[in-house]
PDB file of C-alpha atoms in Angstrom:
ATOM      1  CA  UNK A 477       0.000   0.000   0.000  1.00  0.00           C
ATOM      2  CA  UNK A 478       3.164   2.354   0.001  1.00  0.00           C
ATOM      3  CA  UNK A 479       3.366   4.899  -2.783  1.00  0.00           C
ATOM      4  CA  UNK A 480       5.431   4.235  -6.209  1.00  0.00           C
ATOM      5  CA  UNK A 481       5.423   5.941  -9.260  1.00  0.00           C
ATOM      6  CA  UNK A 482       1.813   4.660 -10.629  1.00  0.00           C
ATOM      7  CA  UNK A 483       0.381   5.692  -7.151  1.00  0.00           C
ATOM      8  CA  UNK A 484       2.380   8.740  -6.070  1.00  0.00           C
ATOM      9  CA  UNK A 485       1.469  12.559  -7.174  1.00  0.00           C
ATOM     10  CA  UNK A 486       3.722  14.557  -9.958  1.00  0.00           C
ATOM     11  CA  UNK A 487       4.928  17.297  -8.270  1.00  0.00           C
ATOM     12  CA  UNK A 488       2.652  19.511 -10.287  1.00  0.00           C
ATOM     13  CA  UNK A 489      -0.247  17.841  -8.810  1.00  0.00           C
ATOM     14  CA  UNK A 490       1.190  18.911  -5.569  1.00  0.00           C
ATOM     15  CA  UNK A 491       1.508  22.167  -6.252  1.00  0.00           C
ATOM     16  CA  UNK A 492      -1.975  22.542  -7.717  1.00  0.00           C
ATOM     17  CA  UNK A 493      -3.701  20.590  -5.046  1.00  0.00           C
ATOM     18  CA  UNK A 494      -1.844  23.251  -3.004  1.00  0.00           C
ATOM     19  CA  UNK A 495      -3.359  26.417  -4.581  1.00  0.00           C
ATOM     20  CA  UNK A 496      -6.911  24.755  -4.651  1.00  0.00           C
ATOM     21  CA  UNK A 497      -6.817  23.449  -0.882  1.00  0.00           C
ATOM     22  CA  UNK A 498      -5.390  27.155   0.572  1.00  0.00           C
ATOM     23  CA  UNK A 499      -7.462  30.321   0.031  1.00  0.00           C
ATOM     24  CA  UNK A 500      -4.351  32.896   1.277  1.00  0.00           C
ATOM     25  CA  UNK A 501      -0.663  33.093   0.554  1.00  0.00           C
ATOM     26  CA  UNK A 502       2.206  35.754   0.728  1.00  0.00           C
ATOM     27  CA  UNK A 503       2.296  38.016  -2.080  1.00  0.00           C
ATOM     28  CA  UNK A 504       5.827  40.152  -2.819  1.00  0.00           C
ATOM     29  CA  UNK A 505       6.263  43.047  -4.357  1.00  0.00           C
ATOM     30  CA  UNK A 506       8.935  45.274  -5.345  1.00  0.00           C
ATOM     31  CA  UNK A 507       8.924  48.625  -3.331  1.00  0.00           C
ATOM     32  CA  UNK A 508       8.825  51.615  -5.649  1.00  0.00           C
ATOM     33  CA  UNK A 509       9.115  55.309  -4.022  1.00  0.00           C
ATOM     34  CA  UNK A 510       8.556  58.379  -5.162  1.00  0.00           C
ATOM     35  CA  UNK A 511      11.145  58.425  -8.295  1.00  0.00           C
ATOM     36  CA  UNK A 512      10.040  55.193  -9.332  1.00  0.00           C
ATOM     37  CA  UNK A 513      13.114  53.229  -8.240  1.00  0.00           C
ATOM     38  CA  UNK A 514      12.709  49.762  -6.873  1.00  0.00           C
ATOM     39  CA  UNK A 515      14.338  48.651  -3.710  1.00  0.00           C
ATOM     40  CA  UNK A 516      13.200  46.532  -1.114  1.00  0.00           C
ATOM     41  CA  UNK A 517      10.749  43.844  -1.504  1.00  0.00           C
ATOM     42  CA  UNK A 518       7.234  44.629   0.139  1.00  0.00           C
ATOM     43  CA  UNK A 519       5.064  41.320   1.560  1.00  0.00           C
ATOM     44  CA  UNK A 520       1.612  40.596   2.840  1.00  0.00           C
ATOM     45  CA  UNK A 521      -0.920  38.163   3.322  1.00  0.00           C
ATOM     46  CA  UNK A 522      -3.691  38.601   0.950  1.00  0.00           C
ATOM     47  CA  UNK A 523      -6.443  35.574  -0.262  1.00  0.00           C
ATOM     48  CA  UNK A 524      -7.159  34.231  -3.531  1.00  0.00           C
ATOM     49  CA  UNK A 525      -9.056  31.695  -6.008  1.00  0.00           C
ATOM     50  CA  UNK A 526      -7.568  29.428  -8.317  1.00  0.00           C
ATOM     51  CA  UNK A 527      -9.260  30.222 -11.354  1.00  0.00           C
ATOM     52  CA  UNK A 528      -8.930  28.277 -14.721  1.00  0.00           C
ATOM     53  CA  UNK A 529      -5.642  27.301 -13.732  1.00  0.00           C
ATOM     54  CA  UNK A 530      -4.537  30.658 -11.962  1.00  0.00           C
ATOM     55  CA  UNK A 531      -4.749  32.844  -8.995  1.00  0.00           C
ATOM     56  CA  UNK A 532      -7.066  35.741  -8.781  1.00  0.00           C
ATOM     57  CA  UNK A 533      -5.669  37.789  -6.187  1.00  0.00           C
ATOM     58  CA  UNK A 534      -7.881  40.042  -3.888  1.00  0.00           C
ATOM     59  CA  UNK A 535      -5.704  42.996  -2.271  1.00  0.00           C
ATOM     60  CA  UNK A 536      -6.723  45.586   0.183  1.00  0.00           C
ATOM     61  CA  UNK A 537      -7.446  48.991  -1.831  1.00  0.00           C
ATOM     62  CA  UNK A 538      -5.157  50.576   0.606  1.00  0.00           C
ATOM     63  CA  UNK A 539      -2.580  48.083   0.121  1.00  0.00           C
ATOM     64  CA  UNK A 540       1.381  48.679  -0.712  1.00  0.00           C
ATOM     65  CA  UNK A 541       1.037  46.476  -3.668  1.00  0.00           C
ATOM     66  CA  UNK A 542      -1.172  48.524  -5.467  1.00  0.00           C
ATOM     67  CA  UNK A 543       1.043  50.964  -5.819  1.00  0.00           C
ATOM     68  CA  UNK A 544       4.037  48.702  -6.257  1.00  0.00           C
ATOM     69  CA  UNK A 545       2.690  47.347  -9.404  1.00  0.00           C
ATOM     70  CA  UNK A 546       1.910  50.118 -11.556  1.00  0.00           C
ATOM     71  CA  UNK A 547       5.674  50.691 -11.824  1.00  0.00           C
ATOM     72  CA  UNK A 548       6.894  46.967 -12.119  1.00  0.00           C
ATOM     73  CA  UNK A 549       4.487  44.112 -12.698  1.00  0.00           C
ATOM     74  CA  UNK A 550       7.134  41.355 -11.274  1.00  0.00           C
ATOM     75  CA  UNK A 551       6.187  39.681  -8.055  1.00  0.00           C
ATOM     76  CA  UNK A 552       6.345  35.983  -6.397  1.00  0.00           C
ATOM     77  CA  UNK A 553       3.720  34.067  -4.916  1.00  0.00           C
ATOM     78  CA  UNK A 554       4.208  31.728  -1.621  1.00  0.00           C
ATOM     79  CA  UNK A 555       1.134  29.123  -0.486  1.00  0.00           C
ATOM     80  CA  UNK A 556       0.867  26.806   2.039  1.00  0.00           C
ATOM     81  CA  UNK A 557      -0.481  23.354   2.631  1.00  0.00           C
ATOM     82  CA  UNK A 558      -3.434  23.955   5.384  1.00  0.00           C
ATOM     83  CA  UNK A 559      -1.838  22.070   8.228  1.00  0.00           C
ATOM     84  CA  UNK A 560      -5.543  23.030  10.951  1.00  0.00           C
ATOM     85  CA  UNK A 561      -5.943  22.111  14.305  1.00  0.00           C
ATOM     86  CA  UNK A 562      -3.108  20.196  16.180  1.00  0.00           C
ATOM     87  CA  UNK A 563      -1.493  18.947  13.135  1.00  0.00           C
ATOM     88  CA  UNK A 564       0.727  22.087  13.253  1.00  0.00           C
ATOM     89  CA  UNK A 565       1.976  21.646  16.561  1.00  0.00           C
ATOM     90  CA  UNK A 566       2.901  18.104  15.630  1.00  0.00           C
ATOM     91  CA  UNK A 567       4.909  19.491  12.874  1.00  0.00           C
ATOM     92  CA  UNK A 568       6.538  21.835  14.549  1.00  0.00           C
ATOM     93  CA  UNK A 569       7.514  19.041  17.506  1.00  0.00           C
ATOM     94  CA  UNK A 570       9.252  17.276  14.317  1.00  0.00           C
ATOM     95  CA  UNK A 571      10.968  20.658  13.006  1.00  0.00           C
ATOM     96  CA  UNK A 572       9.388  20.154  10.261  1.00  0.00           C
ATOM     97  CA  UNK A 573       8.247  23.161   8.025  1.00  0.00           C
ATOM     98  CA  UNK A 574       5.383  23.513   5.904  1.00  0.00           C
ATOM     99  CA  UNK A 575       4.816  21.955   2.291  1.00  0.00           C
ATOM    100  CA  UNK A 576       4.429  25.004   0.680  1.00  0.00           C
ATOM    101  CA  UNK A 577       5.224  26.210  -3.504  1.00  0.00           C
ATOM    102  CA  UNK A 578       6.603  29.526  -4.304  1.00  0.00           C
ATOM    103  CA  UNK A 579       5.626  30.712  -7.961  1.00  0.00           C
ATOM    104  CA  UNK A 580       6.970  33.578  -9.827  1.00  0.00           C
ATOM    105  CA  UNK A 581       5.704  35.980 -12.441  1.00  0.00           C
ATOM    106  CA  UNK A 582       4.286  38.989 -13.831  1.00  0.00           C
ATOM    107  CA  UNK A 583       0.779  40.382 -11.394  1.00  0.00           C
ATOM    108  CA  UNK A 584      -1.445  41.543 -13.852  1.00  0.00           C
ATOM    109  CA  UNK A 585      -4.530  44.030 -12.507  1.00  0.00           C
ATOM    110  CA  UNK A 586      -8.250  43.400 -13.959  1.00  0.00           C
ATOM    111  CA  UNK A 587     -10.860  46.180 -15.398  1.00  0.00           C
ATOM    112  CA  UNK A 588     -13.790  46.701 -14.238  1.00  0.00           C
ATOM    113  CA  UNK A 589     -15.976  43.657 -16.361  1.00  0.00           C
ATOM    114  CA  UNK A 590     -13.040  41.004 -15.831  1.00  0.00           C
ATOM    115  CA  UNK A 591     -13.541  41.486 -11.625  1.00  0.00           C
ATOM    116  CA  UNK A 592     -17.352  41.770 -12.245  1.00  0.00           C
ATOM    117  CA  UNK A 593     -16.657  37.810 -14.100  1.00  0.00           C
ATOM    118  CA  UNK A 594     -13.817  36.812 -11.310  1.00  0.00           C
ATOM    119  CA  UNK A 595     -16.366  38.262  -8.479  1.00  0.00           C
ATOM    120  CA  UNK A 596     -18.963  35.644  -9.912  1.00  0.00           C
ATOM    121  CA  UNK A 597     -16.797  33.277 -10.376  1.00  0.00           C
ATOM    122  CA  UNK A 598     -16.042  33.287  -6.823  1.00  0.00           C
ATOM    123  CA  UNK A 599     -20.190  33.821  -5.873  1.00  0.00           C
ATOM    124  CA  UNK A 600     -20.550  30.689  -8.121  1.00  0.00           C
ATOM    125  CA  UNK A 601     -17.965  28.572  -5.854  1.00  0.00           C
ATOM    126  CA  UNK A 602     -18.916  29.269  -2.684  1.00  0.00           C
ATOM    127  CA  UNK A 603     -22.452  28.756  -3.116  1.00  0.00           C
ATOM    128  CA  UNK A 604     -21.476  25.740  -4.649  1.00  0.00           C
ATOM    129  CA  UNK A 605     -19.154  24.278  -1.961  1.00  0.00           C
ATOM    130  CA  UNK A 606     -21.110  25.109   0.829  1.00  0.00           C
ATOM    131  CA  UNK A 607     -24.219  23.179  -0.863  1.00  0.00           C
ATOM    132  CA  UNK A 608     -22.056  20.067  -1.246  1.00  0.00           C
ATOM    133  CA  UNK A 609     -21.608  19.948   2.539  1.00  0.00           C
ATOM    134  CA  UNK A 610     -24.874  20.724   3.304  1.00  0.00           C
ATOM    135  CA  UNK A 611     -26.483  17.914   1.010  1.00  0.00           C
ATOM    136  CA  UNK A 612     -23.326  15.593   1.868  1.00  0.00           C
ATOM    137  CA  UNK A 613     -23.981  11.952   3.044  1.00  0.00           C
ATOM    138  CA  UNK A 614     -23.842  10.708   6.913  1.00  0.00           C
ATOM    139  CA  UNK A 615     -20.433   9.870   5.650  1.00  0.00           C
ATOM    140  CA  UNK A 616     -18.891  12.484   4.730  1.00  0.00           C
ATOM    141  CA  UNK A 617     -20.793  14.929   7.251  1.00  0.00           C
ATOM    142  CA  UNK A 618     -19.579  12.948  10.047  1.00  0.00           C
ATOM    143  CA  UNK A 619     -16.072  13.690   9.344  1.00  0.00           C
ATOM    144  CA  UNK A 620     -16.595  17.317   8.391  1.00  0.00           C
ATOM    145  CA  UNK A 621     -18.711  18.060  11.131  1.00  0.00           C
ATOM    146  CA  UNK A 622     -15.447  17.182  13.394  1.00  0.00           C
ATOM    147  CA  UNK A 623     -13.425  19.828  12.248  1.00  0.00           C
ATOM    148  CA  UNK A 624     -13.409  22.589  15.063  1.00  0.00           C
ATOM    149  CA  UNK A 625     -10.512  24.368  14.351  1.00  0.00           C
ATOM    150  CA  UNK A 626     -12.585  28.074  13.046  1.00  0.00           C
ATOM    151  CA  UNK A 627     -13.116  27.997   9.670  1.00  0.00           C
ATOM    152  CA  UNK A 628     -11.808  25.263   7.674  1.00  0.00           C
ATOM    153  CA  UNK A 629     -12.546  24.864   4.355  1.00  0.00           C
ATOM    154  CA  UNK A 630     -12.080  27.645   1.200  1.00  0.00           C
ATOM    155  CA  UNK A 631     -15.713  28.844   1.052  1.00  0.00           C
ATOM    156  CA  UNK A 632     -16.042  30.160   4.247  1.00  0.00           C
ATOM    157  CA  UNK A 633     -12.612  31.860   4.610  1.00  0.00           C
ATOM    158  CA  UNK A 634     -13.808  33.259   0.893  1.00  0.00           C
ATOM    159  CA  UNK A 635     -17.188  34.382   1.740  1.00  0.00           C
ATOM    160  CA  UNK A 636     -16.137  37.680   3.099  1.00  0.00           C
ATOM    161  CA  UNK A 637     -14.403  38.943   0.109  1.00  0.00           C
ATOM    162  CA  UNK A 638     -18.606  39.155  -0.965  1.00  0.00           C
ATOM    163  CA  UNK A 639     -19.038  42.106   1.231  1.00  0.00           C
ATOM    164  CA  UNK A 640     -19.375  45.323  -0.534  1.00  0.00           C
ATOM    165  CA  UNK A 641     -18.140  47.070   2.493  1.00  0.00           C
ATOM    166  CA  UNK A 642     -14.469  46.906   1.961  1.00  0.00           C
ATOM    167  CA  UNK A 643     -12.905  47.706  -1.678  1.00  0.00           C
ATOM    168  CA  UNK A 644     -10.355  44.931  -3.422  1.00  0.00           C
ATOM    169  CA  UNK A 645      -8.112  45.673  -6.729  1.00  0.00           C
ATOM    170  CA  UNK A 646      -8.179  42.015  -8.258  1.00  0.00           C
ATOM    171  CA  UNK A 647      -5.380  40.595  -9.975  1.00  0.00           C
ATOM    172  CA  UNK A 648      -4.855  37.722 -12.290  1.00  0.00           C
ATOM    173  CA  UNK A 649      -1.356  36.021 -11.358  1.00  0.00           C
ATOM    174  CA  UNK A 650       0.729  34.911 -14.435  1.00  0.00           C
ATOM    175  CA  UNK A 651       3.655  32.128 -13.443  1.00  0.00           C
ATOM    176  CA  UNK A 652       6.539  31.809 -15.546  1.00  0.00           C
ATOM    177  CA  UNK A 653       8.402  29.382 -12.528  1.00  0.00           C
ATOM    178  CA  UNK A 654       6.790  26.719  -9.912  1.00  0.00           C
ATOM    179  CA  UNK A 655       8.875  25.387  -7.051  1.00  0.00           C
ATOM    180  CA  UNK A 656       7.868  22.393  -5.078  1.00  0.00           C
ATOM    181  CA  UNK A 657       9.245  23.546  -1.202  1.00  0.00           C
ATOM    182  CA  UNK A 658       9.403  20.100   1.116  1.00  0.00           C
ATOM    183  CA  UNK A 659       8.964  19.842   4.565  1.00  0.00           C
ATOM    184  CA  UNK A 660      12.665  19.668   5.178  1.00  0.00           C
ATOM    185  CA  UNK A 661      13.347  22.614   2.839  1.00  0.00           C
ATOM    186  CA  UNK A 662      14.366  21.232  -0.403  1.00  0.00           C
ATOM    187  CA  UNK A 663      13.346  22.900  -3.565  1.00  0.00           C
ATOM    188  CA  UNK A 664      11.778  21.280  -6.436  1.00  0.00           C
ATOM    189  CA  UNK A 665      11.322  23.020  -9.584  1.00  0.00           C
ATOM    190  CA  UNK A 666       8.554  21.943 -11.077  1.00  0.00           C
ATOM    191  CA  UNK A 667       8.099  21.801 -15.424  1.00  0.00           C
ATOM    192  CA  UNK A 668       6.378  25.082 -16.194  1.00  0.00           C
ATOM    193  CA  UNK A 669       4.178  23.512 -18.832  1.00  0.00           C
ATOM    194  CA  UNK A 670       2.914  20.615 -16.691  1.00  0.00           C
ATOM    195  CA  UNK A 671       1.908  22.809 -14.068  1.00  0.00           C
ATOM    196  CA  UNK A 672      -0.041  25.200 -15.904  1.00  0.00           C
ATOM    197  CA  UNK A 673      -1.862  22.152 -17.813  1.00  0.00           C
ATOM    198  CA  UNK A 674      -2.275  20.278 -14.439  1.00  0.00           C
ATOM    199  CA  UNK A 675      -5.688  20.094 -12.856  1.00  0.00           C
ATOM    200  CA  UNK A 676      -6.099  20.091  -9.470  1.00  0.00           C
ATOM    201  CA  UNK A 677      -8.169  17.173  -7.549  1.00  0.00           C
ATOM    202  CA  UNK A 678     -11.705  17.591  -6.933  1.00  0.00           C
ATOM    203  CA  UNK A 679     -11.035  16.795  -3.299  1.00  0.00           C
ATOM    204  CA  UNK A 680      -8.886  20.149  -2.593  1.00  0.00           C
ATOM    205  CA  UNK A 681     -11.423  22.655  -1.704  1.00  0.00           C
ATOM    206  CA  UNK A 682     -12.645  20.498   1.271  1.00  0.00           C
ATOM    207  CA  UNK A 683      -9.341  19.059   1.846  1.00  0.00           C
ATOM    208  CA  UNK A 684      -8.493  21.159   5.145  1.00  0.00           C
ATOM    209  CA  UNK A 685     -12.070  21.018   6.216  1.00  0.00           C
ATOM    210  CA  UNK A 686     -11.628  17.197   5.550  1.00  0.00           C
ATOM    211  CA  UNK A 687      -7.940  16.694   6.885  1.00  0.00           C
ATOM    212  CA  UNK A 688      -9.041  18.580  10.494  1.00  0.00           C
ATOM    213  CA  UNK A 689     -12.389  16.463  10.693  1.00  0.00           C
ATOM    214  CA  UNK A 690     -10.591  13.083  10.812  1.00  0.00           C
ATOM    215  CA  UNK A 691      -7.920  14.584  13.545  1.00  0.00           C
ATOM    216  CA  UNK A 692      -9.914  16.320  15.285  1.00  0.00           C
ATOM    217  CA  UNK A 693     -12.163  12.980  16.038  1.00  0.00           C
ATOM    218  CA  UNK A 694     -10.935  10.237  18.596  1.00  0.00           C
ATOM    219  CA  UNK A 695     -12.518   7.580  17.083  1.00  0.00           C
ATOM    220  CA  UNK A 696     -10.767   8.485  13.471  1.00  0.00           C
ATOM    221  CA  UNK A 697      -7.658   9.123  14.975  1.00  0.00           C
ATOM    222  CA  UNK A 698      -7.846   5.145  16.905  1.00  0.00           C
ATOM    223  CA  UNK A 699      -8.488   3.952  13.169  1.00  0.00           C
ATOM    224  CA  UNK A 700      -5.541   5.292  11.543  1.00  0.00           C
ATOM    225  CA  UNK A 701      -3.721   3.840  14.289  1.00  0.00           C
ATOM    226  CA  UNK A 702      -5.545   0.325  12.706  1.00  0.00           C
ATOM    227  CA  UNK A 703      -4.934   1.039   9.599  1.00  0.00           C
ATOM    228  CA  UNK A 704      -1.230   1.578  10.237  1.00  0.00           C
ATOM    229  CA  UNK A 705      -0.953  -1.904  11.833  1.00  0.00           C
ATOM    230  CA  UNK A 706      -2.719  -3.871   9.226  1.00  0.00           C
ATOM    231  CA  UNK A 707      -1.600  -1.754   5.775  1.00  0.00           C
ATOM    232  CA  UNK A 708       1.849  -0.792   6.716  1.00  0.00           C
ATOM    233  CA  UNK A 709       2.992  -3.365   9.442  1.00  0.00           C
ATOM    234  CA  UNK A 710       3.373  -1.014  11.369  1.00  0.00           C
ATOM    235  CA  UNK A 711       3.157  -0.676  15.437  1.00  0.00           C
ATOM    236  CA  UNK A 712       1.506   2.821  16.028  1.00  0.00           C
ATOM    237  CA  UNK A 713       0.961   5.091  19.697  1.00  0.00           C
ATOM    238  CA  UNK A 714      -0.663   8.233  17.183  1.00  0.00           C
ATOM    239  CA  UNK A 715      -1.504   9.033  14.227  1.00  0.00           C
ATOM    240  CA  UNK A 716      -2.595  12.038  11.911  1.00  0.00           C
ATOM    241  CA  UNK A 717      -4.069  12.337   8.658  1.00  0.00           C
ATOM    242  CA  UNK A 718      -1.357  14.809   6.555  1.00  0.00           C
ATOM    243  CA  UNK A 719      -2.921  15.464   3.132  1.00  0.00           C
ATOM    244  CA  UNK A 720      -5.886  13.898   0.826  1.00  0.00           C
ATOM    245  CA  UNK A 721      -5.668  13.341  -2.700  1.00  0.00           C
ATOM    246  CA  UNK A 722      -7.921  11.328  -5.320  1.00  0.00           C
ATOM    247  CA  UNK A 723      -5.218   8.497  -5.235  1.00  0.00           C
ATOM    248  CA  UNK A 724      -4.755   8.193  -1.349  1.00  0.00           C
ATOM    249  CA  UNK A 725      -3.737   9.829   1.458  1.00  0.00           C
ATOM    250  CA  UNK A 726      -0.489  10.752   3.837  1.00  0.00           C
ATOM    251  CA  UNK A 727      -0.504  10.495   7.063  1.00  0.00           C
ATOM    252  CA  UNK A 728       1.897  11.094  10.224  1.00  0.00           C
ATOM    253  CA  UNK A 729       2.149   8.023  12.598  1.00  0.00           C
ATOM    254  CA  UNK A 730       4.407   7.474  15.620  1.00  0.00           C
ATOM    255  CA  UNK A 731       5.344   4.264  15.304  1.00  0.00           C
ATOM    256  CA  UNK A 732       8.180   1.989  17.609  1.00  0.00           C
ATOM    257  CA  UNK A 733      11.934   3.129  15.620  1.00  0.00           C
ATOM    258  CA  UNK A 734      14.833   0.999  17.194  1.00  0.00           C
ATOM    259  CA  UNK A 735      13.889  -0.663  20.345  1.00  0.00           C
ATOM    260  CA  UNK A 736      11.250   1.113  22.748  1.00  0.00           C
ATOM    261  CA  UNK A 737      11.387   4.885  21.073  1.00  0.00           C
ATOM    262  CA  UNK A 738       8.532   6.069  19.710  1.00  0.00           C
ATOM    263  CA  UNK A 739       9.117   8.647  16.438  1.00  0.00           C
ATOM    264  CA  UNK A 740       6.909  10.545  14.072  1.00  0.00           C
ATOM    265  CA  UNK A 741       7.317   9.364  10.658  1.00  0.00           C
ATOM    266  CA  UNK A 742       5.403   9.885   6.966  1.00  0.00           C
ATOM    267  CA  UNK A 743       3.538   7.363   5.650  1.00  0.00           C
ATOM    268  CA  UNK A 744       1.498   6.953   2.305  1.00  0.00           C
ATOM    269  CA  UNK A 745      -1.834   4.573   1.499  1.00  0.00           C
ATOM    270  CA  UNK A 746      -3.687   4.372  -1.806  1.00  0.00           C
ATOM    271  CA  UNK A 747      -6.827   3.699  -2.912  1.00  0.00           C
ATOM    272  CA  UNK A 748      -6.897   0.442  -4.808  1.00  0.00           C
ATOM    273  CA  UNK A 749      -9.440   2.885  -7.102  1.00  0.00           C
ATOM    274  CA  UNK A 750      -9.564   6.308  -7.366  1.00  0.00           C
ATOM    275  CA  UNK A 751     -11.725   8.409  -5.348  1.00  0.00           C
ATOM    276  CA  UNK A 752     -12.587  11.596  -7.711  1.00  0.00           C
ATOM    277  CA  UNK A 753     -14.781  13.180  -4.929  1.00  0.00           C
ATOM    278  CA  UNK A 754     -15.411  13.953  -1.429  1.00  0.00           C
ATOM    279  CA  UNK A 755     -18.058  11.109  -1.376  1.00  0.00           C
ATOM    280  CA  UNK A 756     -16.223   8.470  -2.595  1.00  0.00           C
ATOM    281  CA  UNK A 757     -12.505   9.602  -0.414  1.00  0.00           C
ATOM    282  CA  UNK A 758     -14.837   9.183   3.010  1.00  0.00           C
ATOM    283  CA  UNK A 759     -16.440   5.794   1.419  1.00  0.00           C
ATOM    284  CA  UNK A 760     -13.172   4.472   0.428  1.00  0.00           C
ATOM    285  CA  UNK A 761     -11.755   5.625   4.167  1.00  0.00           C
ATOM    286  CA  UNK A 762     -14.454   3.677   5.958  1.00  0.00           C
ATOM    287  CA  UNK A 763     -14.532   0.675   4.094  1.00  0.00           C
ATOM    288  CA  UNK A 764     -10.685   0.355   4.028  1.00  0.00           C
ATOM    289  CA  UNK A 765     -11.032   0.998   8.543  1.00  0.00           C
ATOM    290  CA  UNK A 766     -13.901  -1.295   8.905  1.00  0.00           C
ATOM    291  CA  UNK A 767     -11.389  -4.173   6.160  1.00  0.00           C
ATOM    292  CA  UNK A 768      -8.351  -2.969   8.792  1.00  0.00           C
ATOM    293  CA  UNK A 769     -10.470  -3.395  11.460  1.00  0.00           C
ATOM    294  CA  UNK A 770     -11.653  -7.239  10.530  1.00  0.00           C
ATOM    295  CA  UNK A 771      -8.081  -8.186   9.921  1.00  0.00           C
ATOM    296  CA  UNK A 772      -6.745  -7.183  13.727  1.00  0.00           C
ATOM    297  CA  UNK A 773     -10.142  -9.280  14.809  1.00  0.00           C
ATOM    298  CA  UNK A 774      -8.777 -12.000  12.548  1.00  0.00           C
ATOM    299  CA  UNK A 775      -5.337 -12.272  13.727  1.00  0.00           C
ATOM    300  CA  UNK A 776      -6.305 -11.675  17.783  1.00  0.00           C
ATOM    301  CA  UNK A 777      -8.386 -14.690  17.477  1.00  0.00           C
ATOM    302  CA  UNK A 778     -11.506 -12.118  17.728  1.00  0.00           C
ATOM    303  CA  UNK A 779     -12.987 -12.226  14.558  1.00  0.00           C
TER     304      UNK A 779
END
C-alpha cells in the first residue's frame, strides 16, 4: 500500500492541489518610491481563487502592492499546505516546516468587467461548496462536522471577500516558474508547462475542512492507528491524517523506531481505485477501517 510511481502525485499535482486546498498566501512586491526606483521587496498576506488554472488575487485597496505594481508588474507568490488544528503543533515538535510552492511571475490588474466575471466566479464557488456539505452523506458529514478548528474549508474563509463594504483591486497572477518547497526545505522546480496544464483534484477545496475532521475525532484518529498496523505493518501510539488526494492519502504516525522509542514518521496509502470526490474519499476511508479493522479481529483470534 506504500506509494510508487503509478500511485504517487507529480509534483505539479502537488503544487496545484496546493493552490486549490489554501485560500491565502504571501504576495511580494517590489517597493517603488517616489522616483520610481525599486528597492526593497514589500510582503503581505492577501487571499485568492484558483481560477482556470490561476490565482485571482484580492488585495486591500489601501494596500502597498497597489502601488508597487503600476511601476513593475514582477512579483512571487508563496502558499501553504493547510496544516488546521493540532497537526501544526505536531509538525513543529518534528521541526518540520510547511509543504508550501513559491511561484513567480508577472501580477497583472483586472478592469472593471473582468472582476465583475472573477467576483462571480467566486459567488458561483462558494455557493457551490457550501451546498455540497450541506447535502453531503452521513459519511462524509460525520467527518466534516469534526473539524473545530474556526473555519476550515475555502468557502467560508472566501465568503467575506462578498461584502461590498471593503474595496479589493483584483489581480490575475501569471507564473513563468513553480517550485515544489518540502517539509525539510528542499526545492523542487517543477516543469512550467505541466503545471499550468495540471488540474487540481476535486477533493482540494474540502481538503483542510476534511484533513481537520478526521484529527480532530478520537474515534478516526484510533483507526488510523488500525490502519497503520494492518496496511503498513506497522506498530503505532498516534496518528494524523497529513494530506488527501484522489489516489490516497499521507498520514503522520508514531510508530516503535529501534527498540522502545517512539518517532513521528510519513507514511502513504492508496486507494486500490480512485476516489474523484469527497463522497467516494470518506467511502473508500471507511470501508478500508472497517477491512483494517476485521483483519486485527482475525489475527487476535476475535474475529
Amino acid at each position: 500500500m506504500k506509494g510508487n510511481k503509478s500511485t504517487a502525485l507529480t509534483l505539479a499535482q502537488k503544487c496545484k492541489n496546493i493552490l486549490a486546498s489554501n485560500w491565502h498566501g504571501n504576495l511580494n512586491t517590489i517597493k517603488a518610491d517616489s522616483q520610481g526606483s525599486k528597492q526593497d521587496i514589500y510582503s503581505s498576506k492577501v487571499k485568492y481563487l484558483l481560477r482556470k488554472g490561476k490565482p485571482y488575487i484580492w488585495v486591500p485597496e489601501k494596500d502597498l502592492h497597489n502601488v508597487n505594481t503600476i511601476i513593475d508588474e514582477r512579483a512571487s507568490f508563496a502558499v501553504a499546505r493547510p496544516y488546521p488544528g493540532p497537526l501544526a503543533n505536531v509538525l513543529r515538535s518534528m521541526k518540520k516546516l510547511p509543504v508550501r510552492i513559491a511561484l513567480s511571475g508577472e501580477i497583472i490588474p483586472l478592469g472593471d468587467e473582468k472582476v465583475r466575471s472573477a467576483t462571480e466566479s467566486l459567488r458561483k464557488m462558494v455557493m457551490s461548496e457550501q451546498k455540497e456539505i450541506i447535502e453531503s452523506s452521513y459519511a462524509v458529514s460525520g467527518i466534516l462536522s469534526s473539524s473545530t478548528f474556526g473555519n476550515t474549508s475555502r468557502s467560508e474563509n472566501l465568503v467575506d471577500l462578498l461584502d461590498d463594504n471593503e474595496n479589493y483591486a483584483v489581480y490575475k497572477f501569471n507564473a513563468s516558474s513553480c517550485t515544489f518547497i518540502d517539509g525539510n526545505n528542499g526545492s523542487h522546480e517543477v516543469n512550467p508547462d505541466e503545471f499550468g496544464t495540471t488540474k487540481p483534484d476535486r477533493l482540494s477545496p474540502f481538503a483542510a475542512k476534511l484533513i481537520d475532521g478526521i484529527n480532530q475525532s478520537e474515534i478516526r484518529r484510533r483507526a488510523l492507528v488500525v490502519l497503520c498496523f494492518a496496511l503498513l505493518n506497522e506498530n503505532a501510539k498516534d496518528a494524523y491524517m497529513l494530506s488527501v488526494d484522489h489516489k490516497g492519502f499521507d498520514m503522520l504516525a508514531k510508530v516503535l523506531s529501534g527498540g522502545a522509542e517512539y518517532q513521528w514518521k510519513e507514511f502513504r496509502i492508496t486507494f486500490e481505485e480512485e476516489a474523484e470526490d469527497v463522497e467516494l474519499f470518506c467511502t473508500k476511508l471507511v470501508q478500508m477501517e472497517e477491512a483494517a479493522l476485521d483483519k486485527v479481529k482475525s489475527c487476535s483470534g476475535l474475529g
